mmCIF file of C-alpha atoms and ligand atoms in Angstrom:
data_model
loop_
_atom_site.group_PDB
_atom_site.id
_atom_site.type_symbol
_atom_site.label_atom_id
_atom_site.label_comp_id
_atom_site.label_asym_id
_atom_site.label_seq_id
_atom_site.Cartn_x
_atom_site.Cartn_y
_atom_site.Cartn_z
ATOM 1 C CA MET A 28 33.360 83.003 119.856
ATOM 2 C CA VAL A 29 32.962 79.091 118.845
ATOM 3 C CA ASP A 30 31.687 76.988 115.966
ATOM 4 C CA LEU A 31 30.318 74.258 117.726
ATOM 5 C CA LYS A 32 27.822 73.692 114.319
ATOM 6 C CA GLY A 33 30.668 73.124 111.973
ATOM 7 C CA GLN A 34 32.795 70.667 114.272
ATOM 8 C CA TYR A 35 29.265 68.613 114.723
ATOM 9 C CA ASN A 36 28.942 68.238 111.310
ATOM 10 C CA ASP A 37 32.555 66.964 110.815
ATOM 11 C CA ILE A 38 31.607 63.690 113.224
ATOM 12 C CA LYS A 39 27.648 63.449 113.198
ATOM 13 C CA ASP A 40 28.232 60.272 111.507
ATOM 14 C CA VAL A 41 29.825 58.761 114.582
ATOM 15 C CA VAL A 42 28.173 60.911 116.962
ATOM 16 C CA ASN A 43 24.233 60.199 116.023
ATOM 17 C CA PRO A 44 24.339 56.760 116.080
ATOM 18 C CA SER A 45 26.402 56.168 119.124
ATOM 19 C CA ILE A 46 23.936 58.742 120.853
ATOM 20 C CA GLN A 47 21.106 56.613 119.411
ATOM 21 C CA GLU A 48 22.676 53.385 120.877
ATOM 22 C CA VAL A 49 22.437 55.128 124.455
ATOM 23 C CA ILE A 50 18.910 55.730 124.115
ATOM 24 C CA GLU A 51 17.915 52.162 122.517
ATOM 25 C CA THR A 52 19.700 50.452 124.905
ATOM 26 C CA THR A 53 18.577 53.294 128.064
ATOM 27 C CA ALA A 54 21.874 52.548 129.799
ATOM 28 C CA PHE A 55 21.722 56.870 130.649
ATOM 29 C CA VAL A 56 23.696 56.645 133.601
ATOM 30 C CA ASN A 57 26.625 54.766 133.980
ATOM 31 C CA GLY A 58 26.657 52.788 130.765
ATOM 32 C CA PRO A 59 29.217 51.298 128.652
ATOM 33 C CA GLN A 60 29.765 54.673 127.047
ATOM 34 C CA VAL A 61 31.158 55.858 130.464
ATOM 35 C CA HIS A 62 33.223 53.021 131.324
ATOM 36 C CA LYS A 63 34.657 53.296 127.687
ATOM 37 C CA PHE A 64 35.392 56.937 127.696
ATOM 38 C CA GLN A 65 36.951 56.734 131.537
ATOM 39 C CA SER A 66 39.121 53.986 129.974
ATOM 40 C CA ASN A 67 39.971 56.123 126.698
ATOM 41 C CA LEU A 68 40.631 59.103 128.680
ATOM 42 C CA GLU A 69 43.151 57.284 130.756
ATOM 43 C CA GLN A 70 44.839 56.005 128.225
ATOM 44 C CA TYR A 71 45.179 59.411 126.322
ATOM 45 C CA LEU A 72 46.724 61.073 129.360
ATOM 46 C CA GLY A 73 48.693 58.883 130.550
ATOM 47 C CA VAL A 74 47.111 58.636 134.179
ATOM 48 C CA LYS A 75 46.348 55.972 136.237
ATOM 49 C CA HIS A 76 42.843 57.053 137.193
ATOM 50 C CA VAL A 77 40.020 58.844 135.259
ATOM 51 C CA ILE A 78 36.855 59.563 137.321
ATOM 52 C CA PRO A 79 34.257 61.397 135.135
ATOM 53 C CA CYS A 80 31.887 63.699 136.901
ATOM 54 C CA ALA A 81 28.688 65.425 136.289
ATOM 55 C CA ASN A 82 31.189 69.041 134.895
ATOM 56 C CA GLY A 83 34.124 70.841 135.836
ATOM 57 C CA THR A 84 33.121 73.020 138.976
ATOM 58 C CA ASP A 85 32.049 69.441 140.862
ATOM 59 C CA ALA A 86 35.539 67.907 139.884
ATOM 60 C CA LEU A 87 37.177 70.691 141.685
ATOM 61 C CA GLN A 88 35.148 70.446 144.320
ATOM 62 C CA ILE A 89 35.370 66.656 144.678
ATOM 63 C CA ALA A 90 39.031 66.622 144.485
ATOM 64 C CA MET A 91 39.161 68.982 147.600
ATOM 65 C CA MET A 92 36.901 66.751 149.288
ATOM 66 C CA GLY A 93 38.408 63.641 148.384
ATOM 67 C CA LEU A 94 42.066 65.149 149.673
ATOM 68 C CA GLY A 95 40.423 65.817 152.979
ATOM 69 C CA LEU A 96 40.757 69.604 153.362
ATOM 70 C CA LYS A 97 38.924 70.651 156.261
ATOM 71 C CA PRO A 98 37.281 74.138 157.138
ATOM 72 C CA GLY A 99 39.649 76.783 157.991
ATOM 73 C CA ASP A 100 42.254 75.163 155.382
ATOM 74 C CA GLU A 101 43.659 77.938 153.095
ATOM 75 C CA VAL A 102 43.920 76.937 149.888
ATOM 76 C CA ILE A 103 46.067 79.143 147.612
ATOM 77 C CA THR A 104 44.879 80.061 143.979
ATOM 78 C CA VAL A 105 44.844 82.873 141.511
ATOM 79 C CA ASP A 106 43.171 86.232 141.309
ATOM 80 C CA PHE A 107 42.801 86.030 137.413
ATOM 81 C CA THR A 108 40.409 82.927 136.556
ATOM 82 C CA PHE A 109 36.970 81.771 136.049
ATOM 83 C CA ALA A 110 35.038 82.305 139.369
ATOM 84 C CA ALA A 111 34.347 78.211 139.370
ATOM 85 C CA THR A 112 38.127 78.071 141.064
ATOM 86 C CA VAL A 113 37.121 79.628 144.155
ATOM 87 C CA GLU A 114 33.737 79.558 144.264
ATOM 88 C CA VAL A 115 34.385 75.504 145.463
ATOM 89 C CA ILE A 116 37.125 76.533 147.779
ATOM 90 C CA ALA A 117 34.461 78.856 149.578
ATOM 91 C CA LEU A 118 31.808 76.241 149.390
ATOM 92 C CA LEU A 119 33.951 73.835 151.518
ATOM 93 C CA GLN A 120 34.466 76.312 154.020
ATOM 94 C CA LEU A 121 38.123 76.699 153.269
ATOM 95 C CA THR A 122 40.037 79.362 153.360
ATOM 96 C CA PRO A 123 40.472 81.102 149.521
ATOM 97 C CA VAL A 124 43.746 83.017 149.305
ATOM 98 C CA LEU A 125 43.912 84.673 145.988
ATOM 99 C CA VAL A 126 47.427 85.396 144.590
ATOM 100 C CA ASP A 127 48.436 87.615 141.789
ATOM 101 C CA VAL A 128 49.407 86.303 138.030
ATOM 102 C CA ASN A 129 52.155 86.653 135.123
ATOM 103 C CA GLU A 130 51.792 89.030 133.056
ATOM 104 C CA ASP A 131 52.871 87.672 129.808
ATOM 105 C CA ASP A 132 51.264 84.213 130.582
ATOM 106 C CA PHE A 133 48.704 84.738 132.947
ATOM 107 C CA ASN A 134 49.431 81.860 134.805
ATOM 108 C CA ILE A 135 50.564 81.615 138.852
ATOM 109 C CA ASN A 136 53.239 84.094 139.633
ATOM 110 C CA ILE A 137 55.596 81.946 141.535
ATOM 111 C CA GLU A 138 56.608 84.588 143.835
ATOM 112 C CA ALA A 139 53.455 85.682 144.936
ATOM 113 C CA LEU A 140 52.689 81.704 145.776
ATOM 114 C CA LYS A 141 55.479 81.827 148.160
ATOM 115 C CA ASN A 142 54.625 84.715 149.740
ATOM 116 C CA ALA A 143 50.934 83.555 150.491
ATOM 117 C CA ILE A 144 52.254 80.540 152.337
ATOM 118 C CA THR A 145 51.191 80.299 155.853
ATOM 119 C CA PRO A 146 51.271 77.606 158.467
ATOM 120 C CA LYS A 147 47.435 77.248 157.674
ATOM 121 C CA THR A 148 48.138 76.661 153.839
ATOM 122 C CA ARG A 149 47.085 72.891 152.778
ATOM 123 C CA ALA A 150 47.001 73.294 149.000
ATOM 124 C CA ILE A 151 47.800 75.220 146.132
ATOM 125 C CA VAL A 152 45.078 74.998 142.669
ATOM 126 C CA PRO A 153 47.438 76.443 139.725
ATOM 127 C CA VAL A 154 45.197 77.042 136.707
ATOM 128 C CA HIS A 155 46.455 76.155 133.663
ATOM 129 C CA LEU A 156 44.722 79.286 131.934
ATOM 130 C CA PHE A 157 43.509 79.562 128.261
ATOM 131 C CA GLY A 158 45.286 76.745 126.979
ATOM 132 C CA GLN A 159 49.126 76.180 128.495
ATOM 133 C CA CYS A 160 50.108 75.180 132.128
ATOM 134 C CA ALA A 161 51.425 77.069 135.014
ATOM 135 C CA ASN A 162 54.912 76.809 135.839
ATOM 136 C CA MET A 163 54.422 73.018 137.508
ATOM 137 C CA GLU A 164 57.773 72.275 138.143
ATOM 138 C CA ALA A 165 57.868 75.330 140.499
ATOM 139 C CA VAL A 166 54.681 74.589 141.824
ATOM 140 C CA MET A 167 55.825 71.180 142.749
ATOM 141 C CA GLU A 168 58.785 72.052 144.434
ATOM 142 C CA ILE A 169 56.832 74.729 146.662
ATOM 143 C CA ALA A 170 54.534 72.050 147.302
ATOM 144 C CA GLU A 171 56.884 69.284 148.507
ATOM 145 C CA ALA A 172 58.678 71.695 150.152
ATOM 146 C CA HIS A 173 55.780 73.014 152.352
ATOM 147 C CA ASN A 174 53.935 69.403 151.987
ATOM 148 C CA LEU A 175 50.942 71.146 150.478
ATOM 149 C CA PHE A 176 48.401 69.192 147.997
ATOM 150 C CA VAL A 177 48.809 70.595 144.176
ATOM 151 C CA ILE A 178 44.899 70.343 142.260
ATOM 152 C CA GLU A 179 45.435 71.524 138.803
ATOM 153 C CA ASP A 180 42.601 73.304 137.306
ATOM 154 C CA ASN A 181 43.156 71.709 133.775
ATOM 155 C CA ALA A 182 39.501 72.809 132.408
ATOM 156 C CA GLN A 183 41.015 74.948 129.541
ATOM 157 C CA ALA A 184 44.174 72.953 128.629
ATOM 158 C CA ILE A 185 43.054 69.267 128.051
ATOM 159 C CA GLY A 186 45.233 67.712 125.634
ATOM 160 C CA ALA A 187 48.353 70.510 126.513
ATOM 161 C CA ASN A 188 51.606 68.866 127.263
ATOM 162 C CA TYR A 189 53.947 70.264 129.951
ATOM 163 C CA THR A 190 57.433 70.416 129.342
ATOM 164 C CA TYR A 191 59.976 69.913 132.113
ATOM 165 C CA SER A 192 63.146 71.403 132.045
ATOM 166 C CA ASN A 193 65.237 68.482 130.993
ATOM 167 C CA GLY A 194 62.631 68.185 127.863
ATOM 168 C CA LYS A 195 60.366 65.462 129.490
ATOM 169 C CA LYS A 196 56.583 66.056 128.797
ATOM 170 C CA VAL A 197 53.491 65.115 130.495
ATOM 171 C CA LYS A 198 49.644 65.940 129.863
ATOM 172 C CA ALA A 199 48.226 68.857 131.676
ATOM 173 C CA GLY A 200 46.267 67.635 134.728
ATOM 174 C CA THR A 201 48.316 64.599 135.762
ATOM 175 C CA ILE A 202 51.699 66.455 137.418
ATOM 176 C CA GLY A 203 49.761 67.239 140.865
ATOM 177 C CA ASN A 204 48.031 65.132 143.283
ATOM 178 C CA VAL A 205 44.984 65.504 141.284
ATOM 179 C CA GLY A 206 43.744 67.255 138.068
ATOM 180 C CA ALA A 207 40.395 68.508 137.449
ATOM 181 C CA THR A 208 38.934 69.062 133.841
ATOM 182 C CA SER A 209 35.212 70.231 131.944
ATOM 183 C CA PHE A 210 33.770 69.123 129.028
ATOM 184 C CA PHE A 211 31.774 72.173 128.879
ATOM 185 C CA PRO A 212 30.831 72.544 125.156
ATOM 186 C CA SER A 213 32.940 75.476 124.342
ATOM 187 C CA LYS A 214 36.154 73.884 126.056
ATOM 188 C CA ASN A 215 38.698 72.106 123.762
ATOM 189 C CA LEU A 216 37.196 68.753 124.883
ATOM 190 C CA GLY A 217 33.392 69.507 124.443
ATOM 191 C CA CYS A 218 30.364 67.567 125.116
ATOM 192 C CA TYR A 219 26.879 68.258 124.740
ATOM 193 C CA GLY A 220 26.099 69.581 127.818
ATOM 194 C CA ASP A 221 27.740 69.538 130.841
ATOM 195 C CA GLY A 222 30.669 67.086 131.679
ATOM 196 C CA GLY A 223 33.731 66.887 134.085
ATOM 197 C CA ALA A 224 36.533 64.842 135.090
ATOM 198 C CA ILE A 225 39.043 64.193 137.571
ATOM 199 C CA PHE A 226 42.287 62.386 137.179
ATOM 200 C CA THR A 227 44.598 60.928 139.319
ATOM 201 C CA ASN A 228 47.835 58.653 139.605
ATOM 202 C CA ASP A 229 47.029 58.004 143.324
ATOM 203 C CA ASP A 230 45.256 54.817 143.963
ATOM 204 C CA ALA A 231 43.906 55.526 147.116
ATOM 205 C CA LEU A 232 42.538 59.116 146.476
ATOM 206 C CA ALA A 233 41.036 57.537 143.375
ATOM 207 C CA HIS A 234 38.925 55.031 145.502
ATOM 208 C CA THR A 235 37.907 58.056 147.654
ATOM 209 C CA ILE A 236 36.747 60.118 144.884
ATOM 210 C CA ARG A 237 34.772 57.352 143.192
ATOM 211 C CA GLY A 238 32.859 56.928 146.413
ATOM 212 C CA ILE A 239 32.587 60.623 146.759
ATOM 213 C CA VAL A 240 31.094 61.227 143.271
ATOM 214 C CA ASN A 241 27.854 58.460 144.018
ATOM 215 C CA HIS A 242 26.879 59.405 147.351
ATOM 216 C CA GLY A 243 29.969 58.575 149.612
ATOM 217 C CA MET A 244 28.747 54.809 148.711
ATOM 218 C CA TYR A 245 31.702 52.283 148.219
ATOM 219 C CA GLU A 246 29.292 49.441 148.576
ATOM 220 C CA ARG A 247 25.703 49.481 147.833
ATOM 221 C CA TYR A 248 23.771 51.349 150.340
ATOM 222 C CA HIS A 249 26.390 51.958 152.845
ATOM 223 C CA HIS A 250 27.479 55.679 152.848
ATOM 224 C CA ASP A 251 31.370 55.784 154.702
ATOM 225 C CA VAL A 252 31.741 59.287 154.057
ATOM 226 C CA VAL A 253 29.771 62.766 152.991
ATOM 227 C CA GLY A 254 29.376 62.484 148.903
ATOM 228 C CA VAL A 255 27.576 64.374 146.332
ATOM 229 C CA ASN A 256 25.513 62.898 143.039
ATOM 230 C CA SER A 257 27.967 63.817 140.144
ATOM 231 C CA ARG A 258 27.920 61.739 137.133
ATOM 232 C CA LEU A 259 28.722 62.327 133.657
ATOM 233 C CA ASP A 260 26.037 60.546 131.885
ATOM 234 C CA SER A 261 26.231 58.262 128.921
ATOM 235 C CA ILE A 262 24.978 60.511 125.930
ATOM 236 C CA GLN A 263 27.584 62.789 127.038
ATOM 237 C CA ALA A 264 30.253 60.044 127.387
ATOM 238 C CA ALA A 265 29.012 58.880 123.777
ATOM 239 C CA VAL A 266 29.797 62.257 122.231
ATOM 240 C CA LEU A 267 33.035 62.550 124.040
ATOM 241 C CA ASN A 268 34.361 59.065 122.512
ATOM 242 C CA ALA A 269 33.140 60.401 119.163
ATOM 243 C CA LYS A 270 35.260 63.437 120.054
ATOM 244 C CA LEU A 271 38.625 62.361 122.173
ATOM 245 C CA PRO A 272 40.041 60.838 118.886
ATOM 246 C CA HIS A 273 40.093 64.334 117.282
ATOM 247 C CA LEU A 274 41.473 66.047 120.277
ATOM 248 C CA ASP A 275 44.823 66.771 119.296
ATOM 249 C CA ASN A 276 43.639 67.540 115.571
ATOM 250 C CA TYR A 277 41.366 70.398 117.283
ATOM 251 C CA ASN A 278 44.145 71.536 119.109
ATOM 252 C CA LYS A 279 46.515 71.696 115.991
ATOM 253 C CA SER A 280 43.930 73.743 114.403
ATOM 254 C CA ARG A 281 43.561 76.153 117.262
ATOM 255 C CA GLN A 282 47.124 76.525 116.915
ATOM 256 C CA ALA A 283 47.252 76.909 113.311
ATOM 257 C CA SER A 284 44.948 79.607 113.831
ATOM 258 C CA ALA A 285 47.175 81.108 116.760
ATOM 259 C CA ARG A 286 50.008 81.223 114.496
ATOM 260 C CA LYS A 287 48.042 82.995 111.790
ATOM 261 C CA TYR A 288 46.887 85.680 114.131
ATOM 262 C CA ASN A 289 50.105 86.136 115.575
ATOM 263 C CA LYS A 290 51.567 86.781 112.034
ATOM 264 C CA ALA A 291 48.944 89.045 111.375
ATOM 265 C CA PHE A 292 49.776 91.158 114.242
ATOM 266 C CA LYS A 293 53.491 90.877 114.128
ATOM 267 C CA GLY A 294 55.203 94.374 114.094
ATOM 268 C CA ILE A 295 52.148 96.440 115.537
ATOM 269 C CA ALA A 296 53.788 98.084 119.165
ATOM 270 C CA SER A 297 50.408 98.273 120.594
ATOM 271 C CA ILE A 298 49.371 94.368 120.425
ATOM 272 C CA VAL A 299 51.173 91.771 122.902
ATOM 273 C CA THR A 300 50.783 88.395 121.560
ATOM 274 C CA PRO A 301 50.082 85.329 123.924
ATOM 275 C CA LYS A 302 53.645 84.281 124.987
ATOM 276 C CA VAL A 303 54.149 80.427 125.158
ATOM 277 C CA SER A 304 56.063 79.687 128.438
ATOM 278 C CA ASN A 305 57.502 76.350 130.064
ATOM 279 C CA ASN A 306 60.639 75.421 128.228
ATOM 280 C CA CYS A 307 58.670 76.310 124.910
ATOM 281 C CA SER A 308 58.947 79.713 122.920
ATOM 282 C CA GLU A 309 56.874 79.268 120.227
ATOM 283 C CA ILE A 310 53.960 77.465 119.325
ATOM 284 C CA CYS A 311 55.293 74.347 117.450
ATOM 285 C CA ASP A 312 53.428 71.420 115.810
ATOM 286 C CA THR A 313 54.897 68.752 118.513
ATOM 287 C CA CYS A 314 55.238 70.430 121.614
ATOM 288 C CA ASP A 315 51.409 70.839 122.147
ATOM 289 C CA CYS A 316 52.648 73.200 124.956
ATOM 290 C CA HIS A 317 49.695 75.714 124.455
ATOM 291 C CA VAL A 318 46.221 74.442 123.236
ATOM 292 C CA PHE A 319 44.572 78.055 122.806
ATOM 293 C CA HIS A 320 41.569 77.317 124.556
ATOM 294 C CA GLN A 321 41.646 81.036 124.546
ATOM 295 C CA TYR A 322 43.619 83.401 121.975
ATOM 296 C CA THR A 323 44.013 86.300 124.262
ATOM 297 C CA LEU A 324 45.677 89.452 123.535
ATOM 298 C CA ARG A 325 46.865 92.639 125.740
ATOM 299 C CA VAL A 326 46.499 96.105 124.147
ATOM 300 C CA LYS A 327 48.841 98.688 125.241
ATOM 301 C CA GLY A 328 47.776 102.714 124.986
ATOM 302 C CA ILE A 329 44.383 102.018 122.858
ATOM 303 C CA ASP A 330 41.022 101.782 124.520
ATOM 304 C CA ARG A 331 40.300 98.124 124.802
ATOM 305 C CA ASP A 332 36.672 98.887 125.769
ATOM 306 C CA ALA A 333 36.556 100.748 122.427
ATOM 307 C CA LEU A 334 38.202 97.904 120.591
ATOM 308 C CA VAL A 335 35.514 95.612 122.046
ATOM 309 C CA LYS A 336 32.433 98.134 120.622
ATOM 310 C CA HIS A 337 34.301 98.132 117.253
ATOM 311 C CA LEU A 338 34.601 94.645 116.972
ATOM 312 C CA GLN A 339 31.087 94.374 117.800
ATOM 313 C CA ALA A 340 30.011 96.946 115.342
ATOM 314 C CA ASN A 341 31.677 95.127 113.055
ATOM 315 C CA ASP A 342 29.972 91.556 113.809
ATOM 316 C CA ILE A 343 33.107 90.347 115.078
ATOM 317 C CA PRO A 344 32.583 88.442 117.897
ATOM 318 C CA CYS A 345 35.138 88.911 121.335
ATOM 319 C CA GLY A 346 35.313 88.319 124.857
ATOM 320 C CA VAL A 347 36.844 90.036 127.950
ATOM 321 C CA TYR A 348 38.057 86.959 130.133
ATOM 322 C CA TYR A 349 38.080 88.129 132.698
ATOM 323 C CA PRO A 350 36.989 91.580 133.649
ATOM 324 C CA ILE A 351 36.790 91.785 137.337
ATOM 325 C CA PRO A 352 39.904 90.380 139.569
ATOM 326 C CA LEU A 353 38.382 87.885 141.958
ATOM 327 C CA HIS A 354 39.499 89.664 144.715
ATOM 328 C CA LYS A 355 37.302 92.540 143.792
ATOM 329 C CA GLN A 356 34.137 90.176 143.462
ATOM 330 C CA LYS A 357 31.410 90.806 146.272
ATOM 331 C CA ALA A 358 31.469 87.285 146.968
ATOM 332 C CA TYR A 359 35.478 86.881 147.313
ATOM 333 C CA SER A 360 36.630 90.101 148.610
ATOM 334 C CA ASP A 361 38.576 89.987 152.041
ATOM 335 C CA ALA A 362 39.835 92.758 154.059
ATOM 336 C CA ARG A 363 43.309 90.745 154.078
ATOM 337 C CA TYR A 364 43.705 91.521 150.499
ATOM 338 C CA ASN A 365 46.335 94.353 149.674
ATOM 339 C CA GLU A 366 45.918 96.132 146.402
ATOM 340 C CA ALA A 367 49.368 96.499 145.868
ATOM 341 C CA ASP A 368 49.638 92.520 145.775
ATOM 342 C CA PHE A 369 47.539 92.571 142.463
ATOM 343 C CA GLY A 370 48.891 94.985 140.400
ATOM 344 C CA VAL A 371 49.353 92.797 137.211
ATOM 345 C CA THR A 372 45.592 91.138 137.633
ATOM 346 C CA ASN A 373 44.308 94.566 138.121
ATOM 347 C CA GLN A 374 46.064 95.862 134.829
ATOM 348 C CA LEU A 375 45.072 92.431 132.793
ATOM 349 C CA VAL A 376 41.476 93.359 133.396
ATOM 350 C CA LYS A 377 41.705 96.339 131.293
ATOM 351 C CA ASP A 378 44.292 95.265 128.432
ATOM 352 C CA VAL A 379 43.173 91.996 127.642
ATOM 353 C CA ILE A 380 40.927 91.127 124.848
ATOM 354 C CA SER A 381 40.156 87.297 123.325
ATOM 355 C CA LEU A 382 39.260 86.835 119.770
ATOM 356 C CA PRO A 383 37.578 84.540 118.245
ATOM 357 C CA MET A 384 39.140 80.561 118.568
ATOM 358 C CA HIS A 385 37.758 77.374 117.405
ATOM 359 C CA THR A 386 38.478 74.761 115.349
ATOM 360 C CA GLU A 387 36.629 75.740 112.455
ATOM 361 C CA LEU A 388 38.048 79.400 111.861
ATOM 362 C CA GLU A 389 38.587 80.227 108.237
ATOM 363 C CA ASP A 390 41.636 82.175 106.888
ATOM 364 C CA ASP A 391 39.518 84.778 105.508
ATOM 365 C CA GLN A 392 37.645 85.252 109.045
ATOM 366 C CA ILE A 393 40.948 85.351 110.455
ATOM 367 C CA GLU A 394 42.147 87.897 107.511
ATOM 368 C CA PHE A 395 38.858 90.199 108.316
ATOM 369 C CA ILE A 396 39.520 89.880 112.363
ATOM 370 C CA THR A 397 42.990 90.812 112.220
ATOM 371 C CA SER A 398 42.612 93.895 109.577
ATOM 372 C CA THR A 399 39.539 95.200 111.424
ATOM 373 C CA ILE A 400 41.331 95.341 114.781
ATOM 374 C CA ILE A 401 44.630 96.929 113.096
ATOM 375 C CA LYS A 402 42.420 99.684 111.110
ATOM 376 C CA PHE A 403 41.179 100.496 114.794
ATOM 377 C CA ILE A 404 44.551 100.824 116.033
ATOM 378 C CA ASN A 405 46.123 102.744 113.097
ATOM 379 C CA GLY A 406 42.930 104.884 113.100
HETATM 380 C C1 LIG B 22 35.159 75.814 132.449
HETATM 381 C C2 LIG B 22 35.810 76.544 134.240
HETATM 382 C C3 LIG B 22 35.602 75.599 134.983
HETATM 383 C C4 LIG B 22 34.250 74.967 135.441
HETATM 384 O O1 LIG B 22 33.960 74.259 134.471
HETATM 385 P P1 LIG B 22 32.110 73.977 134.070
HETATM 386 O O2 LIG B 22 32.402 72.467 133.746
HETATM 387 O O3 LIG B 22 31.565 75.048 133.639
HETATM 388 O O4 LIG B 22 31.785 73.447 135.937
HETATM 389 C C5 LIG B 22 36.710 75.741 136.267
HETATM 390 N N1 LIG B 22 37.367 76.231 135.751
HETATM 391 C C6 LIG B 22 37.926 76.921 134.579
HETATM 392 C C7 LIG B 22 39.248 77.427 135.116
HETATM 393 C C8 LIG B 22 36.989 76.828 133.770
HETATM 394 O O5 LIG B 22 37.404 77.586 132.624
#
């Protein structure tokens, strides 16, 4: 699904000495590379504060801790996402409220979101799934009307832009009160282990969060709040400093591959190619509205699981993200949920298939993948 080796070979000459330097200087934790990455990412995203941390799951958890959410507070998020999003809500003893998504762009359904709001609702966690933002203009409007916090799960859309209806563009993850991302190796900006970051334009929240990531310490050995130990280590920061300047190009090559896939599948009735939403209608060079963390098709009237097997038999990797709706997972099921409210997610888990997507995809690989799929469909 990803080719991390090819990408590494291209930046080896920068990454290797940079990792070596961390080792030589033994600044393993909170070293200069971490501070440099923090300011590099602040500049790239156009956000006031970046707080690096140990992984994307921690980033979400710490963001929620920083906002002072309390047990019993309801937090609305989507039924169709990676479990980390709902896991941290439950872990903090907040009440997860799962809602359905749109069938065309897989992101939070605004009507479902509106219907899920109760007097106990305190926050919304839109997930920018597969590389493009949720409808943030609508999410922010609802949040303002009901006085709710917005925590963007931006683990899959780093570098993407959100385009407002007036044409204004901002980076994904910098719109809500706080954004969280992951640098897991397969993400669009991946390090060589685990890593994550939290972003915010709110000075007071940034200060609170900087303490939380470091055992609730604002002054050495003074613990003002209950915190966690969640740091980005310097070796990972060195890798990220080497890779960040390439992120836009990495995303461009993902877009180029997506365009080639789209072209090959054009006119095939049983395949629905990914939709670009948010005031953008196509994958253009300038907007970066979709950075294709995943290239995810929906198949209609053909057996998705048989297609998966056929691709595997042809040594073509593929993935099903996600095969089970969160509301049906043992850990997150709840008697309050009504199946009728999850019609889209219940269908998507049967229809979706993600194809190989990374920065090193070659034309002949795309040609082999697409022709194998089309042959399967045509029988
Ligand atoms: C990867 C991912 C996370 C968690 O990131 P980790 O760094 O693996 O902890 C959270 N949310 C979504 C949507 C993700 O894809």
